[in-house]
Amino acid sequence: MSQRPRPALLITILCLCGTVTSLQQTLVVPLLPEFPRLLDTTVDNASWLVTATLLSGAVATPVASRLADMFGKRRMMVTCLILMIGGSVLGALGSGLPYTIAARVLQGVGMALIPIATAVMRDTLPASRLPVGVALMSATLAIGAGGGLPLAGYVAEHLPWRTLFWITAGAGTVMLAAVLLIVPESRVRTLGSFDYLGALLLSTALTALLLALSKGGEWGWGSAATVLSAIGGMVTLLLWLPLALRVRNPLIDVRVATRPAVLAVNIAAVLTGFGMFANMLVTTQLLQLPTITGFGLGLDMVTTGVLLAPTALVFGAFAPISAVMTRRFGAHITLLIGTLSMGVAYVARVFLNHDVWQIMAGALLVSVGTSLAFGAMPALLMRVVPVTETASANGLNTLLRSVGTSTSSAVIAATTTIAVHQVGGRTYPTLTAFTSVLWVAGAACVLAGLVVLPLAWRRDLLESMDDSPEIPGSDVSATQPPAGLYGFRCNS
């Protein structure tokens, strides 16, 4: 395109793309109990419909983000959307478990679009609109995931279940057309060769580690499969690290990733990702467990989905507030407030778990803090990484949030398996299991705040890497945001 689109239109298109792709995370979750019957398979095999998307998204995010920095962000957005649409069509038309798992793998690739779209905003939006755009884009991770639950519940009750795939295929096609017509290609590029060996090693490590986290509950935490996956992942990661330090154009620049401010944000991403997903999973189970447990409310899938919808809407509503706070106080202060707010809200949740309004009030309070934190993280990253590394840096941050959600799922699965009691001849988790998870999630969020806290008084940690000499092998021709954009000024 010869002219830049209007900022509001560009933000809308990019955020809708993010919402559609993040919808894939939870789209099949309400149907998991039904899949063994629908696909004539076992419960363990059906769980791969969630695991496959998690793994493909984790592998695709750093790879596609790096390719976007090198070959064009719009081009990689189009590629991710095409693969996601292809997966949706395969899921709608294919029959049997293998085709459906393959469909979910392709859908998971779409998750890489979110950090790439965030980088497009940095390259394209005027400085005055960037904070709100970035905050809204970051919120789509939770908006889409939260929206998938009521949508899937409604479809499961009233329509054939493969309608879910047709819905995402249609929405993805509309977004593909909008990107081709509206989104301009960025002129900011990182030149050089792609790190194929690094991509292979990192993808192998991520797959093995996430397999151990996501399947450990089914395989057994002490089983050979779980232990070997964890050890294999760690060994492969240790092999990748020295390679990443030697390669001229690594998949992930470890030197950039270990800068104090970047490292703090990425650690916070893991911990807040844990907190976000614990909020969703605990709330769902408290609402749906039968009343004979003494604390469950016995609600059906559709009602639960409707009640959870406001938690997703909170992310959209508070994203502009996160942007205002970021401009006024700085992204580091907004992130600190968001993480500590999550911690306080989790303490309240321990005691607010007896009625629907109490459970939902606690869930909404956690979501408010999460929205502030998620909106601030990419803004802070973009302040302290080179402009040519924007997609890669945000891709790593998004990946680490996924690690946090996977860890959260594993902890909840383990806790609710250990702390159980017999009611009416059936085994159910105890209330203590859920309150323990709430305490752990709250502690994780407070720890995230403590990790970020040094940035509040060490302004030298927030110096922009864009103020250093031009990076060799890069071609930076787009306008960069001014130094004071995120509420603090670098020492130039």
CSV table of C-alpha atoms in Angstrom, one decimal, residues 98-438:
chain,number,residue,atom,x,y,z
A,98,PRO,CA,-5.4,-38.1,13.0
A,99,TYR,CA,-7.0,-35.6,10.7
A,100,THR,CA,-8.4,-33.6,13.6
A,101,ILE,CA,-5.0,-33.6,15.4
A,102,ALA,CA,-3.3,-32.4,12.1
A,103,ALA,CA,-5.9,-29.7,11.9
A,104,ARG,CA,-5.2,-28.5,15.4
A,105,VAL,CA,-1.4,-28.5,14.7
A,106,LEU,CA,-2.0,-26.1,11.8
A,107,GLN,CA,-4.4,-24.0,13.8
A,108,GLY,CA,-1.7,-23.6,16.5
A,109,VAL,CA,0.7,-22.0,14.0
A,110,GLY,CA,-1.6,-19.0,14.0
A,111,MET,CA,-0.5,-18.1,17.5
A,112,ALA,CA,2.7,-16.7,16.1
A,113,LEU,CA,0.6,-13.9,14.5
A,114,ILE,CA,0.2,-12.0,17.8
A,115,PRO,CA,3.8,-11.0,18.4
A,116,ILE,CA,4.2,-10.3,14.7
A,117,ALA,CA,1.2,-8.0,14.7
A,118,THR,CA,2.6,-6.2,17.8
A,119,ALA,CA,5.8,-5.5,15.8
A,120,VAL,CA,3.7,-4.2,12.9
A,121,MET,CA,2.2,-1.7,15.3
A,122,ARG,CA,5.6,-0.5,16.4
A,123,ASP,CA,6.7,0.0,12.8
A,124,THR,CA,3.5,1.6,11.6
A,125,LEU,CA,1.5,3.4,14.2
A,126,PRO,CA,2.2,7.0,15.3
A,127,ALA,CA,3.7,7.4,18.8
A,128,SER,CA,0.5,8.7,20.3
A,129,ARG,CA,-1.5,5.6,19.3
A,130,LEU,CA,1.1,2.9,19.9
A,131,PRO,CA,0.5,2.3,23.7
A,132,VAL,CA,-3.2,1.6,23.3
A,133,GLY,CA,-2.7,-0.5,20.2
A,134,VAL,CA,-0.1,-2.6,21.9
A,135,ALA,CA,-2.2,-3.0,25.1
A,136,LEU,CA,-5.2,-4.1,23.0
A,137,MET,CA,-3.1,-6.5,21.0
A,138,SER,CA,-1.7,-8.1,24.1
A,139,ALA,CA,-5.2,-8.4,25.5
A,140,THR,CA,-6.3,-10.5,22.6
A,141,LEU,CA,-4.5,-13.5,24.0
A,142,ALA,CA,-7.0,-13.6,26.8
A,143,ILE,CA,-10.0,-12.3,24.9
A,144,GLY,CA,-9.8,-15.0,22.3
A,145,ALA,CA,-9.0,-17.8,24.9
A,146,GLY,CA,-11.9,-16.6,27.1
A,147,GLY,CA,-14.3,-16.2,24.1
A,148,GLY,CA,-13.6,-19.8,22.9
A,149,LEU,CA,-15.3,-21.3,25.9
A,150,PRO,CA,-18.8,-19.9,25.5
A,151,LEU,CA,-18.7,-20.2,21.7
A,152,ALA,CA,-17.7,-23.9,22.0
A,153,GLY,CA,-20.4,-24.4,24.6
A,154,TYR,CA,-23.1,-22.9,22.5
A,155,VAL,CA,-22.1,-24.9,19.4
A,156,ALA,CA,-21.9,-28.1,21.4
A,157,GLU,CA,-25.4,-27.6,22.6
A,158,HIS,CA,-27.1,-26.5,19.3
A,159,LEU,CA,-25.0,-27.3,16.3
A,160,PRO,CA,-22.7,-30.1,14.9
A,161,TRP,CA,-19.4,-29.8,16.6
A,162,ARG,CA,-17.4,-29.4,13.4
A,163,THR,CA,-19.2,-26.1,13.0
A,164,LEU,CA,-16.5,-24.8,15.3
A,165,PHE,CA,-13.9,-25.3,12.5
A,166,TRP,CA,-16.1,-23.7,9.9
A,167,ILE,CA,-16.5,-20.6,12.1
A,168,THR,CA,-12.7,-20.2,12.5
A,169,ALA,CA,-12.1,-20.9,8.8
A,170,GLY,CA,-14.6,-18.2,7.9
A,171,ALA,CA,-13.3,-15.7,10.4
A,172,GLY,CA,-9.7,-16.4,9.3
A,173,THR,CA,-10.6,-15.9,5.7
A,174,VAL,CA,-12.1,-12.5,6.5
A,175,MET,CA,-9.0,-11.5,8.4
A,176,LEU,CA,-6.7,-12.7,5.6
A,177,ALA,CA,-8.6,-10.4,3.2
A,178,ALA,CA,-8.4,-7.5,5.6
A,179,VAL,CA,-4.6,-8.0,6.1
A,180,LEU,CA,-4.0,-8.1,2.4
A,181,LEU,CA,-6.0,-5.0,1.8
A,182,ILE,CA,-5.2,-2.8,4.9
A,183,VAL,CA,-1.9,-3.8,6.6
A,184,PRO,CA,1.2,-2.3,5.0
A,185,GLU,CA,4.5,-4.2,4.8
A,186,SER,CA,7.1,-3.0,7.2
A,187,ARG,CA,10.3,-1.6,5.9
A,188,VAL,CA,12.2,-2.6,9.1
A,189,ARG,CA,14.3,-5.7,8.4
A,190,THR,CA,17.1,-7.8,9.9
A,191,LEU,CA,19.3,-9.0,7.2
A,192,GLY,CA,21.4,-12.2,7.2
A,193,SER,CA,20.8,-15.9,7.1
A,194,PHE,CA,18.2,-17.9,9.0
A,195,ASP,CA,19.5,-20.0,11.9
A,196,TYR,CA,18.2,-23.4,10.8
A,197,LEU,CA,20.2,-25.5,13.4
A,198,GLY,CA,19.2,-23.2,16.2
A,199,ALA,CA,15.5,-23.4,15.1
A,200,LEU,CA,15.8,-27.2,15.1
A,201,LEU,CA,17.4,-27.5,18.5
A,202,LEU,CA,15.1,-24.9,20.1
A,203,SER,CA,12.0,-26.5,18.6
A,204,THR,CA,13.1,-29.9,19.9
A,205,ALA,CA,13.8,-28.6,23.3
A,206,LEU,CA,10.4,-26.8,23.6
A,207,THR,CA,8.5,-29.8,22.3
A,208,ALA,CA,10.1,-32.1,24.8
A,209,LEU,CA,9.7,-29.8,27.8
A,210,LEU,CA,6.1,-28.9,27.0
A,211,LEU,CA,5.3,-32.5,26.5
A,212,ALA,CA,6.5,-33.3,30.0
A,213,LEU,CA,4.4,-30.4,31.4
A,214,SER,CA,1.2,-31.0,29.5
A,215,LYS,CA,1.2,-34.9,29.5
A,216,GLY,CA,2.9,-35.6,32.8
A,217,GLY,CA,-0.5,-35.9,34.5
A,218,GLU,CA,-1.6,-38.6,32.1
A,219,TRP,CA,1.7,-40.4,31.8
A,220,GLY,CA,2.6,-40.1,35.5
A,221,TRP,CA,5.1,-37.5,36.8
A,222,GLY,CA,7.6,-40.2,37.6
A,223,SER,CA,7.0,-42.2,34.4
A,224,ALA,CA,9.9,-42.9,32.0
A,225,ALA,CA,8.1,-40.9,29.2
A,226,THR,CA,7.8,-37.8,31.4
A,227,VAL,CA,11.3,-37.9,32.9
A,228,LEU,CA,12.9,-38.6,29.5
A,229,SER,CA,11.0,-35.8,27.9
A,230,ALA,CA,12.1,-33.4,30.6
A,231,ILE,CA,15.7,-34.4,30.6
A,232,GLY,CA,15.9,-34.5,26.8
A,233,GLY,CA,14.4,-31.0,26.6
A,234,MET,CA,16.9,-29.6,29.1
A,235,VAL,CA,19.9,-31.2,27.4
A,236,THR,CA,18.8,-30.0,24.0
A,237,LEU,CA,18.3,-26.5,25.5
A,238,LEU,CA,21.8,-26.5,26.9
A,239,LEU,CA,23.1,-27.5,23.5
A,240,TRP,CA,21.2,-24.6,21.9
A,241,LEU,CA,22.4,-21.9,24.2
A,242,PRO,CA,26.2,-21.8,23.3
A,243,LEU,CA,25.2,-22.1,19.6
A,244,ALA,CA,22.9,-19.1,20.0
A,245,LEU,CA,25.8,-17.1,21.4
A,246,ARG,CA,28.1,-18.0,18.5
A,247,VAL,CA,25.8,-17.6,15.5
A,248,ARG,CA,25.8,-14.2,13.8
A,249,ASN,CA,22.0,-14.1,13.3
A,250,PRO,CA,20.6,-16.4,16.0
A,251,LEU,CA,16.9,-17.4,16.2
A,252,ILE,CA,16.7,-15.7,19.6
A,253,ASP,CA,19.4,-13.2,20.5
A,254,VAL,CA,20.5,-14.5,24.0
A,255,ARG,CA,22.5,-11.3,24.7
A,256,VAL,CA,19.4,-9.2,24.2
A,257,ALA,CA,17.2,-11.7,26.1
A,258,THR,CA,19.5,-11.6,29.2
A,259,ARG,CA,19.5,-7.8,29.5
A,260,PRO,CA,18.1,-7.1,33.0
A,261,ALA,CA,15.0,-5.3,31.8
A,262,VAL,CA,14.2,-7.9,29.1
A,263,LEU,CA,14.9,-10.8,31.5
A,264,ALA,CA,12.7,-9.3,34.1
A,265,VAL,CA,9.8,-8.9,31.7
A,266,ASN,CA,10.2,-12.5,30.4
A,267,ILE,CA,10.3,-14.0,33.9
A,268,ALA,CA,7.1,-12.0,34.7
A,269,ALA,CA,5.6,-13.4,31.5
A,270,VAL,CA,6.0,-17.0,32.8
A,271,LEU,CA,4.6,-16.1,36.2
A,272,THR,CA,1.6,-14.0,35.0
A,273,GLY,CA,0.9,-16.7,32.4
A,274,PHE,CA,0.6,-19.1,35.3
A,275,GLY,CA,-1.7,-16.7,37.1
A,276,MET,CA,-3.9,-16.0,34.1
A,277,PHE,CA,-4.6,-19.7,33.3
A,278,ALA,CA,-5.0,-20.7,36.9
A,279,ASN,CA,-7.8,-18.1,37.1
A,280,MET,CA,-9.6,-19.6,34.2
A,281,LEU,CA,-9.2,-23.2,35.1
A,282,VAL,CA,-10.1,-22.9,38.8
A,283,THR,CA,-13.1,-20.7,38.0
A,284,THR,CA,-14.4,-23.2,35.5
A,285,GLN,CA,-14.1,-26.2,37.8
A,286,LEU,CA,-15.6,-24.4,40.8
A,287,LEU,CA,-18.6,-23.5,38.6
A,288,GLN,CA,-19.0,-26.9,37.1
A,289,LEU,CA,-18.3,-29.4,39.9
A,290,PRO,CA,-21.5,-31.0,41.2
A,291,THR,CA,-23.1,-29.6,44.4
A,292,ILE,CA,-22.6,-32.8,46.3
A,293,THR,CA,-18.9,-31.9,46.6
A,294,GLY,CA,-20.0,-29.2,49.1
A,295,PHE,CA,-18.5,-26.3,47.2
A,296,GLY,CA,-19.2,-26.9,43.5
A,297,LEU,CA,-22.1,-25.1,41.9
A,298,GLY,CA,-23.1,-27.8,39.4
A,299,LEU,CA,-23.5,-25.4,36.4
A,300,ASP,CA,-23.7,-26.7,32.8
A,301,MET,CA,-21.2,-26.0,30.1
A,302,VAL,CA,-23.2,-23.2,28.4
A,303,THR,CA,-24.0,-21.3,31.6
A,304,THR,CA,-20.3,-21.6,32.7
A,305,GLY,CA,-19.2,-20.2,29.3
A,306,VAL,CA,-21.6,-17.3,29.6
A,307,LEU,CA,-20.4,-16.4,33.1
A,308,LEU,CA,-16.8,-16.6,32.0
A,309,ALA,CA,-17.3,-14.2,29.0
A,310,PRO,CA,-17.0,-11.0,31.2
A,311,THR,CA,-13.5,-12.1,32.2
A,312,ALA,CA,-12.5,-11.9,28.6
A,313,LEU,CA,-14.3,-8.6,28.1
A,314,VAL,CA,-12.4,-7.1,31.0
A,315,PHE,CA,-9.2,-7.5,29.1
A,316,GLY,CA,-10.5,-5.4,26.2
A,317,ALA,CA,-12.0,-2.8,28.6
A,318,PHE,CA,-8.8,-2.4,30.7
A,319,ALA,CA,-6.3,-2.4,27.8
A,320,PRO,CA,-6.8,1.4,27.2
A,321,ILE,CA,-6.4,2.0,30.9
A,322,SER,CA,-3.1,0.0,30.8
A,323,ALA,CA,-2.1,2.2,27.9
A,324,VAL,CA,-2.9,5.5,29.8
A,325,MET,CA,-1.0,4.2,32.8
A,326,THR,CA,1.9,3.3,30.6
A,327,ARG,CA,2.1,6.8,29.1
A,328,ARG,CA,1.7,8.5,32.4
A,329,PHE,CA,3.9,6.4,34.7
A,330,GLY,CA,5.9,4.1,32.4
A,331,ALA,CA,5.4,0.5,31.3
A,332,HIS,CA,7.5,-0.8,34.2
A,333,ILE,CA,5.2,0.8,36.8
A,334,THR,CA,2.1,-0.5,35.0
A,335,LEU,CA,3.6,-4.0,34.9
A,336,LEU,CA,4.4,-3.8,38.6
A,337,ILE,CA,0.9,-2.6,39.5
A,338,GLY,CA,-0.7,-5.3,37.4
A,339,THR,CA,1.3,-8.2,38.8
A,340,LEU,CA,0.8,-7.1,42.5
A,341,SER,CA,-2.9,-6.5,41.8
A,342,MET,CA,-3.2,-10.1,40.6
A,343,GLY,CA,-1.5,-11.3,43.8
A,344,VAL,CA,-3.9,-9.3,46.0
A,345,ALA,CA,-6.9,-10.5,44.0
A,346,TYR,CA,-5.8,-14.1,44.4
A,347,VAL,CA,-5.7,-13.7,48.2
A,348,ALA,CA,-9.3,-12.5,48.0
A,349,ARG,CA,-10.2,-15.5,45.8
A,350,VAL,CA,-9.1,-17.9,48.6
A,351,PHE,CA,-12.0,-16.6,50.7
A,352,LEU,CA,-14.5,-15.6,47.9
A,353,ASN,CA,-15.5,-19.1,46.7
A,354,HIS,CA,-18.9,-19.9,48.1
A,355,ASP,CA,-21.4,-18.3,45.6
A,356,VAL,CA,-21.5,-17.4,41.9
A,357,TRP,CA,-21.1,-13.7,42.5
A,358,GLN,CA,-18.1,-14.3,44.8
A,359,ILE,CA,-16.3,-16.6,42.4
A,360,MET,CA,-16.9,-14.3,39.4
A,361,ALA,CA,-15.9,-11.2,41.4
A,362,GLY,CA,-12.6,-12.8,42.3
A,363,ALA,CA,-12.1,-14.0,38.7
A,364,LEU,CA,-12.8,-10.5,37.4
A,365,LEU,CA,-10.4,-8.9,39.8
A,366,VAL,CA,-7.6,-11.2,38.7
A,367,SER,CA,-8.4,-10.4,35.1
A,368,VAL,CA,-8.1,-6.7,35.7
A,369,GLY,CA,-4.6,-7.1,37.0
A,370,THR,CA,-3.7,-9.5,34.2
A,371,SER,CA,-4.9,-7.0,31.6
A,372,LEU,CA,-2.7,-4.2,33.0
A,373,ALA,CA,0.3,-6.6,33.1
A,374,PHE,CA,-0.2,-8.0,29.7
A,375,GLY,CA,-0.6,-4.6,28.1
A,376,ALA,CA,2.6,-3.3,29.7
A,377,MET,CA,4.9,-6.2,28.8
A,378,PRO,CA,5.2,-5.6,25.0
A,379,ALA,CA,5.4,-1.9,25.6
A,380,LEU,CA,8.3,-2.3,27.9
A,381,LEU,CA,10.0,-4.8,25.6
A,382,MET,CA,9.8,-2.5,22.7
A,383,ARG,CA,11.4,0.2,24.8
A,384,VAL,CA,14.5,-1.8,25.5
A,385,VAL,CA,15.2,-4.0,22.4
A,386,PRO,CA,16.4,-3.0,19.0
A,387,VAL,CA,13.7,-2.0,16.5
A,388,THR,CA,14.9,-4.9,14.3
A,389,GLU,CA,14.3,-7.4,17.1
A,390,THR,CA,10.7,-6.4,17.9
A,391,ALA,CA,8.9,-9.4,16.6
A,392,SER,CA,11.5,-11.9,17.9
A,393,ALA,CA,11.5,-10.3,21.4
A,394,ASN,CA,7.7,-10.3,21.6
A,395,GLY,CA,7.6,-13.8,20.2
A,396,LEU,CA,9.8,-15.1,23.0
A,397,ASN,CA,7.7,-13.2,25.5
A,398,THR,CA,4.5,-14.8,24.1
A,399,LEU,CA,6.2,-18.2,24.1
A,400,LEU,CA,7.1,-17.8,27.8
A,401,ARG,CA,3.5,-16.9,28.6
A,402,SER,CA,2.5,-20.2,27.1
A,403,VAL,CA,5.1,-22.0,29.3
A,404,GLY,CA,3.4,-20.3,32.2
A,405,THR,CA,0.0,-21.5,31.2
A,406,SER,CA,1.3,-25.1,30.6
A,407,THR,CA,2.9,-25.1,34.0
A,408,SER,CA,-0.3,-23.8,35.6
A,409,SER,CA,-2.3,-26.6,33.9
A,410,ALA,CA,0.2,-29.2,35.2
A,411,VAL,CA,0.2,-27.9,38.7
A,412,ILE,CA,-3.6,-27.8,38.8
A,413,ALA,CA,-3.8,-31.3,37.4
A,414,ALA,CA,-1.4,-32.6,40.0
A,415,THR,CA,-3.0,-30.9,42.9
A,416,THR,CA,-6.5,-31.9,42.0
A,417,THR,CA,-5.4,-35.5,41.6
A,418,ILE,CA,-3.6,-35.7,45.0
A,419,ALA,CA,-6.1,-33.8,47.2
A,420,VAL,CA,-9.3,-35.8,46.6
A,421,HIS,CA,-12.2,-37.2,48.5
A,422,GLN,CA,-15.0,-39.8,47.9
A,423,VAL,CA,-18.5,-38.4,47.5
A,424,GLY,CA,-21.4,-40.7,46.4
A,425,GLY,CA,-19.0,-43.4,45.2
A,426,ARG,CA,-17.0,-41.0,42.9
A,427,THR,CA,-13.7,-39.2,43.4
A,428,TYR,CA,-13.6,-35.4,43.4
A,429,PRO,CA,-10.9,-32.8,44.2
A,430,THR,CA,-11.3,-31.1,47.6
A,431,LEU,CA,-11.8,-27.4,48.2
A,432,THR,CA,-8.3,-27.4,49.8
A,433,ALA,CA,-6.9,-28.4,46.4
A,434,PHE,CA,-8.3,-25.3,44.8
A,435,THR,CA,-7.4,-22.9,47.6
A,436,SER,CA,-3.8,-24.3,47.4
A,437,VAL,CA,-3.7,-23.5,43.7
A,438,LEU,CA,-5.0,-20.0,44.4
